[in-house]
Amino acid sequence: MTMDLSSARAALAGLLDVADLHDEALQERVQLALDRKTKPQGSLGRLESLALKLALIQGCERPQLQHPQMVVFAADHGLAARGVSAFPSEVTWQMVENFLAGGAAVSVLARQHGLALSVVDAGVKHEFAPRPGLISRKIGWGTADALQEPAMSLAECVAAIETGAGVVRSLPGNALLLGEMGIGNTSAAALLMARLTGESIDRCTGRGTGVDGPALVRKTEILRQVLARHADASDALAALAALGGFEIAMMVGAVLQAAQERRVIVVDGFIVSSAVLVASRLAPAVLQRCVFSHQSDESGHRLMLARLEAEPLLALGLRLGEGSGGALAWPLLESACRILAEMASFEAAGVSDREA
């Protein structure tokens, strides 16, 4: 049975009910606590605004980060056969194996910072042997070629969103760090950004895995044709189904579920941000729960962050993905919580706060 857009939204209605976190009284109390710490007001800069955001997400004056979960969603893309990536699609499953073996950048960084790492097979064209750390939730063996047909049916898209939400429900903790792997997924992210923000595909398309020169021109032209092929897919759900990927759709579900649970959502780079963009069009209040870890070197990411009114914590020239930027930013979140919980006030320390 074919699913239409109204049925798709009805199926997701529970996930889309994300409450506004605005709490003026709590905000005033936390800001006063920050101002009374033994320092000139505002002298810890962005760390103070981060501490305030974490307090508002958790609804308390002393937020605590417990059992943080790094979840990497992986899937293949039919559009990759068009040569939009510098690497073949086989690299997707090979990198999943690398994640699970502990050899990838995100594996190293997750170990360093005490982050539990799970890898979700959302739709990789490979059969993985069961093992610890792997969550098998395959919707299909890669998406369809979006130049020929929608990448996913609406039913597949809804299933992927619901599955991503279920993954989050199954995991402990109050902080979710998102990562992804999928050859061709910078193309899917660029397509979603162009469709949902109105930016030109030229400004949204970047090097991805390293395409440059004529290859980048060709990639951009293919994406322009894909947008024309699905010109009617303007609604966020319709655009996600027509242009996205299984891993992006699952991340949309993960964001929606984490937002409902008031988990802190740590957003990585361009592809994860595209999932947040879709989720925010479905439930705008999810952005109140999001901490944007960094501005990547992918050319469209700066523009996407601006559209999301996001202030990234870092700008290190990264364009790896995997959740690597989120892992690198994680210590800043821990520090922000410690400032609120452990730093003395002027009164408690017996320090004068008067100017000389």
mmCIF file of N, CA and C in Angstrom, residues 195 226-234:
data_model
loop_
_atom_site.group_PDB
_atom_site.id
_atom_site.type_symbol
_atom_site.label_atom_id
_atom_site.label_comp_id
_atom_site.label_asym_id
_atom_site.label_seq_id
_atom_site.Cartn_x
_atom_site.Cartn_y
_atom_site.Cartn_z
ATOM 1 N N ARG A 195 16.928 22.360 -1.208
ATOM 2 C CA ARG A 195 15.466 22.312 -1.288
ATOM 3 C C ARG A 195 14.802 22.999 -0.108
ATOM 4 N N VAL A 226 18.918 16.336 -10.266
ATOM 5 C CA VAL A 226 18.118 15.629 -9.260
ATOM 6 C C VAL A 226 17.048 16.554 -8.687
ATOM 7 N N LEU A 227 17.418 17.790 -8.374
ATOM 8 C CA LEU A 227 16.443 18.744 -7.850
ATOM 9 C C LEU A 227 15.322 18.996 -8.846
ATOM 10 N N ALA A 228 15.675 19.108 -10.117
ATOM 11 C CA ALA A 228 14.658 19.319 -11.146
ATOM 12 C C ALA A 228 13.753 18.096 -11.274
ATOM 13 N N ARG A 229 14.354 16.920 -11.138
ATOM 14 C CA ARG A 229 13.583 15.670 -11.248
ATOM 15 C C ARG A 229 12.531 15.574 -10.150
ATOM 16 N N HIS A 230 12.830 16.146 -8.968
ATOM 17 C CA HIS A 230 11.910 16.072 -7.825
ATOM 18 C C HIS A 230 11.460 17.470 -7.405
ATOM 19 N N ALA A 231 11.098 18.258 -8.384
ATOM 20 C CA ALA A 231 10.731 19.658 -8.117
ATOM 21 C C ALA A 231 9.517 19.776 -7.205
ATOM 22 N N ASP A 232 8.654 18.775 -7.192
ATOM 23 C CA ASP A 232 7.436 18.852 -6.380
ATOM 24 C C ASP A 232 7.663 18.449 -4.932
ATOM 25 N N ALA A 233 8.836 17.910 -4.611
ATOM 26 C CA ALA A 233 9.116 17.443 -3.249
ATOM 27 C C ALA A 233 9.585 18.614 -2.403
ATOM 28 N N SER A 234 8.641 19.457 -1.986
ATOM 29 C CA SER A 234 8.998 20.676 -1.255
ATOM 30 C C SER A 234 8.784 20.551 0.246
#
